[in-house]
PDB file of C-alpha atoms in Angstrom:
ATOM      1  CA  MET A 327     -52.869 -12.988  -9.341  1.00 90.00           C
ATOM      2  CA  PRO A 328     -50.272 -15.044 -10.257  1.00 96.00           C
ATOM      3  CA  ARG A 329     -47.213 -14.658  -7.984  1.00 97.00           C
ATOM      4  CA  ILE A 330     -43.603 -13.816  -8.375  1.00 98.00           C
ATOM      5  CA  LEU A 331     -40.943 -15.095  -5.983  1.00 98.00           C
ATOM      6  CA  ARG A 332     -37.340 -13.468  -6.950  1.00 98.00           C
ATOM      7  CA  ILE A 333     -33.742 -14.223  -5.233  1.00 98.00           C
ATOM      8  CA  ILE A 334     -30.530 -12.395  -5.781  1.00 97.00           C
ATOM      9  CA  ASN A 335     -27.387 -12.916  -3.848  1.00 93.00           C
ATOM     10  CA  ARG A 336     -26.914  -9.808  -2.387  1.00 92.00           C
ATOM     11  CA  LEU A 337     -27.665  -6.272  -2.776  1.00 93.00           C
ATOM     12  CA  ASN A 338     -24.198  -5.255  -3.320  1.00 86.00           C
ATOM     13  CA  LEU A 339     -23.850  -1.956  -5.674  1.00 79.00           C
ATOM     14  CA  GLY A 340     -24.500  -3.531  -9.053  1.00 77.00           C
ATOM     15  CA  GLY A 341     -26.234  -3.921 -12.298  1.00 81.00           C
ATOM     16  CA  PRO A 342     -28.180  -6.863 -10.873  1.00 88.00           C
ATOM     17  CA  THR A 343     -29.627  -5.420  -7.941  1.00 91.00           C
ATOM     18  CA  PHE A 344     -31.244  -2.676 -10.438  1.00 90.00           C
ATOM     19  CA  ASN A 345     -33.095  -5.648 -12.611  1.00 91.00           C
ATOM     20  CA  ALA A 346     -33.776  -7.564  -9.519  1.00 93.00           C
ATOM     21  CA  ALA A 347     -35.875  -4.450  -8.447  1.00 93.00           C
ATOM     22  CA  TYR A 348     -37.159  -3.301 -11.648  1.00 92.00           C
ATOM     23  CA  LEU A 349     -38.894  -6.176 -11.766  1.00 93.00           C
ATOM     24  CA  THR A 350     -40.312  -7.311  -8.623  1.00 94.00           C
ATOM     25  CA  LYS A 351     -41.587  -3.059  -8.754  1.00 93.00           C
ATOM     26  CA  TYR A 352     -43.263  -3.275 -12.287  1.00 93.00           C
ATOM     27  CA  LEU A 353     -44.562  -5.856 -12.516  1.00 92.00           C
ATOM     28  CA  SER A 354     -47.198  -5.448 -10.129  1.00 86.00           C
ATOM     29  CA  PRO A 355     -50.349  -5.021 -10.100  1.00 89.00           C
ATOM     30  CA  GLN A 356     -50.501  -7.987 -12.737  1.00 94.00           C
ATOM     31  CA  TYR A 357     -48.482 -10.017 -10.699  1.00 95.00           C
ATOM     32  CA  GLU A 358     -48.184  -9.980  -6.381  1.00 96.00           C
ATOM     33  CA  THR A 359     -44.228 -10.546  -6.274  1.00 96.00           C
ATOM     34  CA  MET A 360     -41.713 -11.289  -3.649  1.00 97.00           C
ATOM     35  CA  LEU A 361     -37.784 -10.638  -3.393  1.00 97.00           C
ATOM     36  CA  VAL A 362     -35.709 -12.276  -1.528  1.00 98.00           C
ATOM     37  CA  ALA A 363     -31.837 -11.114  -0.857  1.00 97.00           C
ATOM     38  CA  GLY A 364     -28.657 -12.768   0.668  1.00 96.00           C
ATOM     39  CA  MET A 365     -25.854 -10.695   3.253  1.00 95.00           C
ATOM     40  CA  ILE A 366     -23.595  -8.700   1.326  1.00 90.00           C
ATOM     41  CA  ASP A 367     -19.729  -9.705   2.277  1.00 83.00           C
ATOM     42  CA  PRO A 368     -17.536  -6.682   4.521  1.00 80.00           C
ATOM     43  CA  SER A 369     -15.687  -5.197   1.913  1.00 72.00           C
ATOM     44  CA  GLU A 370     -18.931  -4.197  -0.784  1.00 78.00           C
ATOM     45  CA  ALA A 371     -20.888  -1.208  -0.189  1.00 79.00           C
ATOM     46  CA  SER A 372     -24.856  -1.967  -0.086  1.00 88.00           C
ATOM     47  CA  SER A 373     -27.724  -1.188  -2.594  1.00 90.00           C
ATOM     48  CA  GLU A 374     -30.170  -1.322  -0.078  1.00 92.00           C
ATOM     49  CA  PHE A 375     -30.894   2.526  -0.856  1.00 93.00           C
ATOM     50  CA  ILE A 376     -31.807   1.500  -4.704  1.00 92.00           C
ATOM     51  CA  LEU A 377     -34.690  -0.914  -3.331  1.00 93.00           C
ATOM     52  CA  HIS A 378     -35.620   1.748  -0.233  1.00 93.00           C
ATOM     53  CA  ASP A 379     -36.448   4.524  -3.037  1.00 93.00           C
ATOM     54  CA  MET A 380     -38.524   2.352  -4.606  1.00 93.00           C
ATOM     55  CA  GLY A 381     -40.797   1.439  -1.679  1.00 94.00           C
ATOM     56  CA  LEU A 382     -40.442  -1.887  -1.656  1.00 95.00           C
ATOM     57  CA  LYS A 383     -39.003  -4.180   1.380  1.00 94.00           C
ATOM     58  CA  PRO A 384     -36.835  -7.366   0.603  1.00 96.00           C
ATOM     59  CA  VAL A 385     -36.914  -9.801   3.073  1.00 97.00           C
ATOM     60  CA  TYR A 386     -33.516 -11.344   4.376  1.00 97.00           C
ATOM     61  CA  ILE A 387     -31.602 -14.615   4.366  1.00 97.00           C
ATOM     62  CA  PRO A 388     -28.999 -14.040   7.084  1.00 96.00           C
ATOM     63  CA  GLU A 389     -27.224 -17.345   6.684  1.00 96.00           C
ATOM     64  CA  MET A 390     -26.687 -16.909   2.391  1.00 96.00           C
ATOM     65  CA  TYR A 391     -23.467 -15.553   1.536  1.00 93.00           C
ATOM     66  CA  ARG A 392     -21.767 -15.447  -1.524  1.00 86.00           C
ATOM     67  CA  GLU A 393     -18.562 -17.768   0.104  1.00 87.00           C
ATOM     68  CA  ILE A 394     -19.451 -21.409   0.391  1.00 88.00           C
ATOM     69  CA  ASN A 395     -20.527 -22.623   3.999  1.00 94.00           C
ATOM     70  CA  PRO A 396     -22.072 -25.911   4.290  1.00 95.00           C
ATOM     71  CA  ILE A 397     -23.741 -25.336   7.433  1.00 97.00           C
ATOM     72  CA  ASN A 398     -25.114 -21.467   6.578  1.00 97.00           C
ATOM     73  CA  ASP A 399     -26.339 -22.805   2.634  1.00 97.00           C
ATOM     74  CA  LEU A 400     -28.162 -25.998   4.510  1.00 97.00           C
ATOM     75  CA  LYS A 401     -29.476 -23.313   6.717  1.00 98.00           C
ATOM     76  CA  ALA A 402     -30.419 -21.048   3.785  1.00 98.00           C
ATOM     77  CA  TYR A 403     -31.566 -23.775   1.634  1.00 98.00           C
ATOM     78  CA  LEU A 404     -34.453 -24.627   4.450  1.00 98.00           C
ATOM     79  CA  LYS A 405     -35.606 -21.209   5.211  1.00 98.00           C
ATOM     80  CA  LEU A 406     -35.938 -20.818   1.667  1.00 98.00           C
ATOM     81  CA  LYS A 407     -38.438 -23.515   1.160  1.00 98.00           C
ATOM     82  CA  LYS A 408     -40.078 -22.373   4.329  1.00 98.00           C
ATOM     83  CA  ILE A 409     -40.665 -19.059   2.185  1.00 98.00           C
ATOM     84  CA  ILE A 410     -41.315 -21.136  -0.692  1.00 98.00           C
ATOM     85  CA  LEU A 411     -44.138 -22.915   1.529  1.00 98.00           C
ATOM     86  CA  ASP A 412     -45.804 -20.286   2.866  1.00 98.00           C
ATOM     87  CA  PHE A 413     -45.721 -18.129  -0.562  1.00 98.00           C
ATOM     88  CA  LYS A 414     -46.510 -20.152  -2.932  1.00 98.00           C
ATOM     89  CA  PRO A 415     -45.574 -18.587  -5.686  1.00 98.00           C
ATOM     90  CA  ASP A 416     -46.442 -19.842  -9.707  1.00 98.00           C
ATOM     91  CA  ILE A 417     -43.211 -18.406 -10.501  1.00 98.00           C
ATOM     92  CA  LEU A 418     -39.718 -18.754  -8.960  1.00 98.00           C
ATOM     93  CA  HIS A 419     -36.989 -16.413 -10.584  1.00 98.00           C
ATOM     94  CA  THR A 420     -33.276 -16.548  -9.398  1.00 97.00           C
ATOM     95  CA  HIS A 421     -30.298 -13.951 -10.174  1.00 96.00           C
ATOM     96  CA  ALA A 422     -26.695 -14.779  -9.820  1.00 90.00           C
ATOM     97  CA  ALA A 423     -24.837 -18.126  -8.928  1.00 90.00           C
ATOM     98  CA  LYS A 424     -25.711 -18.947  -4.768  1.00 93.00           C
ATOM     99  CA  ALA A 425     -29.444 -17.653  -5.353  1.00 96.00           C
ATOM    100  CA  GLY A 426     -28.921 -19.906  -8.125  1.00 96.00           C
ATOM    101  CA  ALA A 427     -28.221 -23.037  -6.498  1.00 96.00           C
ATOM    102  CA  LEU A 428     -29.858 -22.604  -3.462  1.00 97.00           C
ATOM    103  CA  GLY A 429     -33.495 -20.968  -4.737  1.00 98.00           C
ATOM    104  CA  ARG A 430     -33.740 -23.333  -8.100  1.00 98.00           C
ATOM    105  CA  MET A 431     -32.834 -27.070  -5.412  1.00 98.00           C
ATOM    106  CA  ALA A 432     -35.768 -25.445  -3.237  1.00 98.00           C
ATOM    107  CA  ALA A 433     -38.000 -24.353  -6.030  1.00 98.00           C
ATOM    108  CA  HIS A 434     -37.654 -28.496  -7.296  1.00 97.00           C
ATOM    109  CA  ALA A 435     -38.221 -29.895  -3.957  1.00 97.00           C
ATOM    110  CA  CYS A 436     -41.369 -27.634  -3.486  1.00 98.00           C
ATOM    111  CA  GLY A 437     -43.019 -28.147  -7.052  1.00 97.00           C
ATOM    112  CA  VAL A 438     -42.446 -24.982  -8.121  1.00 98.00           C
ATOM    113  CA  ARG A 439     -44.110 -25.526 -11.669  1.00 96.00           C
ATOM    114  CA  VAL A 440     -42.201 -23.036 -13.444  1.00 98.00           C
ATOM    115  CA  ILE A 441     -38.801 -21.945 -12.590  1.00 98.00           C
ATOM    116  CA  LEU A 442     -36.615 -19.287 -14.293  1.00 98.00           C
ATOM    117  CA  HIS A 443     -32.278 -18.621 -13.815  1.00 97.00           C
ATOM    118  CA  THR A 444     -31.386 -15.286 -15.327  1.00 96.00           C
ATOM    119  CA  PHE A 445     -27.055 -14.994 -15.155  1.00 93.00           C
ATOM    120  CA  HIS A 446     -25.679 -11.939 -15.046  1.00 88.00           C
ATOM    121  CA  GLY A 447     -22.746 -12.722 -15.757  1.00 75.00           C
ATOM    122  CA  HIS A 448     -20.599 -16.292 -14.208  1.00 71.00           C
ATOM    123  CA  VAL A 449     -17.701 -18.062 -12.975  1.00 69.00           C
ATOM    124  CA  PHE A 450     -16.845 -20.309 -15.580  1.00 70.00           C
ATOM    125  CA  HIS A 451     -13.189 -18.371 -15.900  1.00 67.00           C
ATOM    126  CA  SER A 452     -11.406 -15.645 -14.319  1.00 58.00           C
ATOM    127  CA  TYR A 453     -12.734 -16.427 -10.603  1.00 60.00           C
ATOM    128  CA  PHE A 454     -11.323 -19.579  -9.614  1.00 64.00           C
ATOM    129  CA  SER A 455      -8.874 -22.809 -10.843  1.00 70.00           C
ATOM    130  CA  LYS A 456      -9.527 -24.709 -13.701  1.00 74.00           C
ATOM    131  CA  TRP A 457     -11.008 -27.428 -10.771  1.00 77.00           C
ATOM    132  CA  LYS A 458     -12.937 -25.237  -9.226  1.00 79.00           C
ATOM    133  CA  ALA A 459     -14.507 -23.596 -12.467  1.00 80.00           C
ATOM    134  CA  ASP A 460     -15.589 -27.300 -13.499  1.00 85.00           C
ATOM    135  CA  ALA A 461     -17.025 -28.190 -10.526  1.00 85.00           C
ATOM    136  CA  PHE A 462     -19.447 -25.145 -11.257  1.00 86.00           C
ATOM    137  CA  ILE A 463     -20.130 -26.093 -15.049  1.00 91.00           C
ATOM    138  CA  LYS A 464     -21.188 -29.452 -13.616  1.00 93.00           C
ATOM    139  CA  ILE A 465     -23.187 -28.697 -11.155  1.00 93.00           C
ATOM    140  CA  GLU A 466     -25.038 -25.614 -13.536  1.00 94.00           C
ATOM    141  CA  ARG A 467     -25.382 -28.381 -15.976  1.00 96.00           C
ATOM    142  CA  HIS A 468     -27.340 -29.914 -13.051  1.00 96.00           C
ATOM    143  CA  LEU A 469     -29.234 -27.094 -11.921  1.00 97.00           C
ATOM    144  CA  ALA A 470     -30.715 -26.547 -16.337  1.00 96.00           C
ATOM    145  CA  LYS A 471     -32.254 -29.586 -16.363  1.00 96.00           C
ATOM    146  CA  LYS A 472     -34.286 -28.360 -13.293  1.00 96.00           C
ATOM    147  CA  SER A 473     -35.031 -24.911 -14.264  1.00 98.00           C
ATOM    148  CA  THR A 474     -37.659 -24.386 -17.024  1.00 98.00           C
ATOM    149  CA  ARG A 475     -35.747 -21.213 -18.986  1.00 98.00           C
ATOM    150  CA  ILE A 476     -32.360 -19.990 -18.272  1.00 97.00           C
ATOM    151  CA  ILE A 477     -32.149 -16.157 -19.748  1.00 96.00           C
ATOM    152  CA  ALA A 478     -28.678 -14.823 -20.569  1.00 96.00           C
ATOM    153  CA  ILE A 479     -28.507 -10.515 -20.822  1.00 93.00           C
ATOM    154  CA  SER A 480     -26.790 -10.839 -24.398  1.00 94.00           C
ATOM    155  CA  GLU A 481     -25.930 -12.879 -27.584  1.00 95.00           C
ATOM    156  CA  LYS A 482     -22.888 -13.455 -25.937  1.00 94.00           C
ATOM    157  CA  GLN A 483     -23.342 -14.976 -22.987  1.00 94.00           C
ATOM    158  CA  LYS A 484     -25.532 -17.161 -24.286  1.00 96.00           C
ATOM    159  CA  LYS A 485     -23.279 -18.857 -26.832  1.00 95.00           C
ATOM    160  CA  GLU A 486     -20.682 -19.308 -23.727  1.00 93.00           C
ATOM    161  CA  LEU A 487     -23.700 -20.686 -22.055  1.00 94.00           C
ATOM    162  CA  SER A 488     -24.726 -22.789 -24.943  1.00 95.00           C
ATOM    163  CA  GLU A 489     -21.518 -23.275 -26.628  1.00 94.00           C
ATOM    164  CA  ASP A 490     -18.683 -22.824 -24.562  1.00 91.00           C
ATOM    165  CA  PHE A 491     -19.634 -24.510 -21.590  1.00 92.00           C
ATOM    166  CA  ARG A 492     -22.654 -26.062 -22.430  1.00 95.00           C
ATOM    167  CA  ILE A 493     -24.669 -25.213 -19.686  1.00 95.00           C
ATOM    168  CA  CYS A 494     -28.110 -26.463 -20.975  1.00 96.00           C
ATOM    169  CA  PRO A 495     -29.355 -26.559 -24.603  1.00 97.00           C
ATOM    170  CA  ALA A 496     -29.405 -22.611 -26.975  1.00 97.00           C
ATOM    171  CA  GLU A 497     -33.282 -23.297 -27.261  1.00 97.00           C
ATOM    172  CA  LYS A 498     -33.655 -23.332 -23.071  1.00 98.00           C
ATOM    173  CA  ILE A 499     -31.730 -20.020 -23.142  1.00 98.00           C
ATOM    174  CA  GLU A 500     -33.836 -16.746 -23.418  1.00 97.00           C
ATOM    175  CA  ILE A 501     -31.944 -13.747 -24.008  1.00 97.00           C
ATOM    176  CA  ILE A 502     -33.606 -10.368 -22.138  1.00 95.00           C
ATOM    177  CA  PRO A 503     -31.587  -7.436 -22.054  1.00 91.00           C
ATOM    178  CA  LEU A 504     -31.387  -5.797 -19.170  1.00 87.00           C
ATOM    179  CA  GLY A 505     -33.307  -2.315 -18.898  1.00 83.00           C
ATOM    180  CA  PHE A 506     -31.633   0.829 -17.063  1.00 80.00           C
ATOM    181  CA  ASP A 507     -32.495   4.167 -16.987  1.00 81.00           C
ATOM    182  CA  LEU A 508     -29.416   5.825 -18.880  1.00 85.00           C
ATOM    183  CA  ARG A 509     -30.715   9.256 -18.695  1.00 89.00           C
ATOM    184  CA  LYS A 510     -28.374  10.557 -16.050  1.00 87.00           C
ATOM    185  CA  PHE A 511     -25.226   9.799 -18.070  1.00 87.00           C
ATOM    186  CA  SER A 512     -26.452  12.162 -20.805  1.00 88.00           C
ATOM    187  CA  GLU A 513     -28.761  15.084 -18.875  1.00 94.00           C
ATOM    188  CA  ASP A 514     -26.592  18.153 -18.358  1.00 95.00           C
ATOM    189  CA  ALA A 515     -23.247  16.437 -19.480  1.00 92.00           C
ATOM    190  CA  GLU A 516     -21.002  19.327 -19.856  1.00 93.00           C
ATOM    191  CA  ALA A 517     -21.941  21.036 -16.250  1.00 95.00           C
ATOM    192  CA  LYS A 518     -21.353  17.360 -14.965  1.00 95.00           C
ATOM    193  CA  ARG A 519     -18.149  17.399 -16.859  1.00 94.00           C
ATOM    194  CA  LYS A 520     -17.054  20.610 -14.792  1.00 96.00           C
ATOM    195  CA  LYS A 521     -18.562  19.616 -11.908  1.00 96.00           C
ATOM    196  CA  PHE A 522     -16.014  16.216 -12.179  1.00 96.00           C
ATOM    197  CA  ARG A 523     -13.195  18.179 -13.793  1.00 97.00           C
ATOM    198  CA  ASP A 524     -13.032  20.885 -10.983  1.00 97.00           C
ATOM    199  CA  HIS A 525     -13.206  18.557  -7.988  1.00 97.00           C
ATOM    200  CA  TYR A 526     -10.703  16.114  -8.987  1.00 97.00           C
ATOM    201  CA  PHE A 527      -8.578  19.423  -9.776  1.00 97.00           C
ATOM    202  CA  VAL A 528      -8.527  18.291 -13.965  1.00 97.00           C
ATOM    203  CA  ALA A 529      -6.929  20.957 -16.402  1.00 96.00           C
ATOM    204  CA  ASP A 530      -8.542  22.174 -19.544  1.00 94.00           C
ATOM    205  CA  ASP A 531      -5.999  20.473 -21.295  1.00 96.00           C
ATOM    206  CA  GLU A 532      -5.715  16.921 -19.551  1.00 97.00           C
ATOM    207  CA  ILE A 533      -6.878  13.982 -20.858  1.00 97.00           C
ATOM    208  CA  VAL A 534      -8.901  11.159 -18.583  1.00 97.00           C
ATOM    209  CA  ILE A 535      -9.423   7.857 -18.875  1.00 97.00           C
ATOM    210  CA  SER A 536     -11.685   5.977 -16.620  1.00 97.00           C
ATOM    211  CA  ILE A 537     -12.758   2.548 -15.168  1.00 97.00           C
ATOM    212  CA  VAL A 538     -15.775   1.955 -12.910  1.00 94.00           C
ATOM    213  CA  GLY A 539     -16.592  -0.598 -11.270  1.00 89.00           C
ATOM    214  CA  ARG A 540     -15.721  -2.957  -8.406  1.00 86.00           C
ATOM    215  CA  LEU A 541     -12.677  -3.857  -7.106  1.00 90.00           C
ATOM    216  CA  VAL A 542     -12.625  -7.800  -8.412  1.00 85.00           C
ATOM    217  CA  PRO A 543     -10.222  -9.670 -10.195  1.00 86.00           C
ATOM    218  CA  VAL A 544     -12.231 -10.439 -12.782  1.00 82.00           C
ATOM    219  CA  LYS A 545     -12.292  -6.120 -13.272  1.00 89.00           C
ATOM    220  CA  ASN A 546      -8.904  -6.897 -14.207  1.00 92.00           C
ATOM    221  CA  HIS A 547      -8.360  -3.828 -13.150  1.00 96.00           C
ATOM    222  CA  ARG A 548      -4.334  -4.736 -13.591  1.00 96.00           C
ATOM    223  CA  LEU A 549      -4.762  -4.913 -17.335  1.00 97.00           C
ATOM    224  CA  PHE A 550      -6.158  -1.193 -16.953  1.00 98.00           C
ATOM    225  CA  LEU A 551      -2.805   0.204 -14.736  1.00 98.00           C
ATOM    226  CA  HIS A 552      -0.420  -1.696 -17.530  1.00 98.00           C
ATOM    227  CA  ALA A 553      -2.238   0.061 -20.075  1.00 97.00           C
ATOM    228  CA  LEU A 554      -2.169   3.645 -18.708  1.00 98.00           C
ATOM    229  CA  LYS A 555       1.944   2.734 -18.172  1.00 97.00           C
ATOM    230  CA  ASN A 556       2.195   2.307 -21.770  1.00 97.00           C
ATOM    231  CA  VAL A 557       0.452   5.437 -22.329  1.00 96.00           C
ATOM    232  CA  VAL A 558       2.017   7.790 -20.159  1.00 96.00           C
ATOM    233  CA  GLY A 559       5.457   6.557 -21.636  1.00 94.00           C
ATOM    234  CA  ARG A 560       4.044   6.784 -25.594  1.00 95.00           C
ATOM    235  CA  THR A 561       2.320  10.663 -25.074  1.00 95.00           C
ATOM    236  CA  THR A 562       3.728  13.511 -24.648  1.00 95.00           C
ATOM    237  CA  LYS A 563      -0.157  14.302 -24.073  1.00 96.00           C
ATOM    238  CA  LYS A 564      -1.670  14.453 -20.114  1.00 96.00           C
ATOM    239  CA  ILE A 565      -3.057  11.744 -18.999  1.00 97.00           C
ATOM    240  CA  ARG A 566      -4.585  11.667 -15.406  1.00 98.00           C
ATOM    241  CA  ALA A 567      -6.404   8.071 -15.336  1.00 98.00           C
ATOM    242  CA  PHE A 568      -8.900   7.426 -12.402  1.00 98.00           C
ATOM    243  CA  ILE A 569     -10.497   4.242 -11.070  1.00 98.00           C
ATOM    244  CA  VAL A 570     -14.125   4.487  -9.993  1.00 96.00           C
ATOM    245  CA  GLY A 571     -15.469   1.828  -7.150  1.00 91.00           C
ATOM    246  CA  ASP A 572     -13.947   0.249  -4.627  1.00 88.00           C
ATOM    247  CA  GLY A 573     -13.575  -3.472  -3.318  1.00 85.00           C
ATOM    248  CA  GLU A 574     -11.551  -6.333  -1.789  1.00 85.00           C
ATOM    249  CA  SER A 575      -8.611  -6.193  -4.197  1.00 91.00           C
ATOM    250  CA  ARG A 576      -8.299  -2.054  -3.323  1.00 93.00           C
ATOM    251  CA  SER A 577      -5.029  -3.586  -1.508  1.00 94.00           C
ATOM    252  CA  ALA A 578      -3.609  -5.385  -4.423  1.00 96.00           C
ATOM    253  CA  ILE A 579      -3.883  -2.610  -7.218  1.00 97.00           C
ATOM    254  CA  GLU A 580      -1.981   0.129  -5.123  1.00 97.00           C
ATOM    255  CA  ALA A 581       0.653  -2.456  -5.179  1.00 97.00           C
ATOM    256  CA  ALA A 582       0.370  -2.993  -8.213  1.00 97.00           C
ATOM    257  CA  ALA A 583       0.339   0.406  -9.159  1.00 97.00           C
ATOM    258  CA  ARG A 584       3.752   1.125  -6.802  1.00 97.00           C
ATOM    259  CA  SER A 585       5.288  -1.730  -9.244  1.00 97.00           C
ATOM    260  CA  LEU A 586       4.652  -0.383 -11.977  1.00 97.00           C
ATOM    261  CA  GLU A 587       6.012   3.019 -10.320  1.00 96.00           C
ATOM    262  CA  ILE A 588       2.865   4.637 -11.131  1.00 97.00           C
ATOM    263  CA  ASP A 589       2.145   7.824  -8.735  1.00 96.00           C
ATOM    264  CA  TYR A 590      -1.276   7.877  -7.320  1.00 97.00           C
ATOM    265  CA  THR A 591      -3.302   8.903  -4.759  1.00 97.00           C
ATOM    266  CA  ASP A 592      -6.732   7.932  -2.875  1.00 96.00           C
ATOM    267  CA  PHE A 593      -9.075  11.588  -2.503  1.00 96.00           C
ATOM    268  CA  THR A 594     -10.854  10.055  -0.134  1.00 93.00           C
ATOM    269  CA  VAL A 595      -7.522  10.814   2.242  1.00 94.00           C
ATOM    270  CA  GLU A 596      -5.249  13.191   0.142  1.00 94.00           C
ATOM    271  CA  LYS A 597      -6.855  16.125  -2.301  1.00 95.00           C
ATOM    272  CA  LYS A 598      -3.650  16.024  -4.985  1.00 93.00           C
ATOM    273  CA  ASN A 599      -2.939  15.633  -8.170  1.00 94.00           C
ATOM    274  CA  ALA A 600      -1.835  12.682  -9.474  1.00 96.00           C
ATOM    275  CA  THR A 601      -1.852  10.471 -12.285  1.00 97.00           C
ATOM    276  CA  LEU A 602      -3.592   8.232 -10.912  1.00 98.00           C
ATOM    277  CA  THR A 603      -6.642   9.540  -8.288  1.00 98.00           C
ATOM    278  CA  PHE A 604      -8.662   6.436  -6.621  1.00 97.00           C
ATOM    279  CA  THR A 605     -11.797   8.283  -6.076  1.00 96.00           C
ATOM    280  CA  SER A 606     -13.406   5.165  -4.086  1.00 86.00           C
TER     281      SER A 606
END
């Protein structure tokens, strides 16, 4: 039976965890699979429950974090090599940047025949300074040469990888959109809408605008706040805005709301009406 070793940066809340979990769970029994994961940052919520609900038990690399740390990264690389040599995968599939770098280097050193990498996003803009982004681009070009195929999740991402940042030729990139079970968002929609509005004291004549995602710079919550300020200042309709999520930029987003004179509340602390509500 062919073996697949899958490596993911970390099990934080987000699409990559679902993708890695579904592939690990449902490629069986045609393939024997193993899932290896790094560690979440203190500011992030865990998505381990997704794997637990599926009966999956990942192997953790305690030294593998998102941030670059030469000592920890070397330890993680050596542990990945040992896992590869013990498990002897026919296919190694990495998800996201850190896992993609350490995993692909380890797989190449161990002679794994098929090496795949999925870009769930990238850090080539909006995350770092230009010189740092350029360094990551050069690293990814080098890693792409060690990869059998690069997997993009959309046509736009394939264009960015092949044309905008020239990570690898277009013919080396396969597009595989992420598969999610979205039924829960359409089932009992009216009941869920009422439950939400009742919980957050939203009146029938109030219009709700929301942004859902991790509170990190690349999500650009500041743009959402400026848009909210603009809309509220130009309409007589009653507007309520909700920021759903949490993360490292929480305090910065609150400070931006104050500077724009947008009244807000942290609903986990004070349950009251406000133009802007942080739900966590």
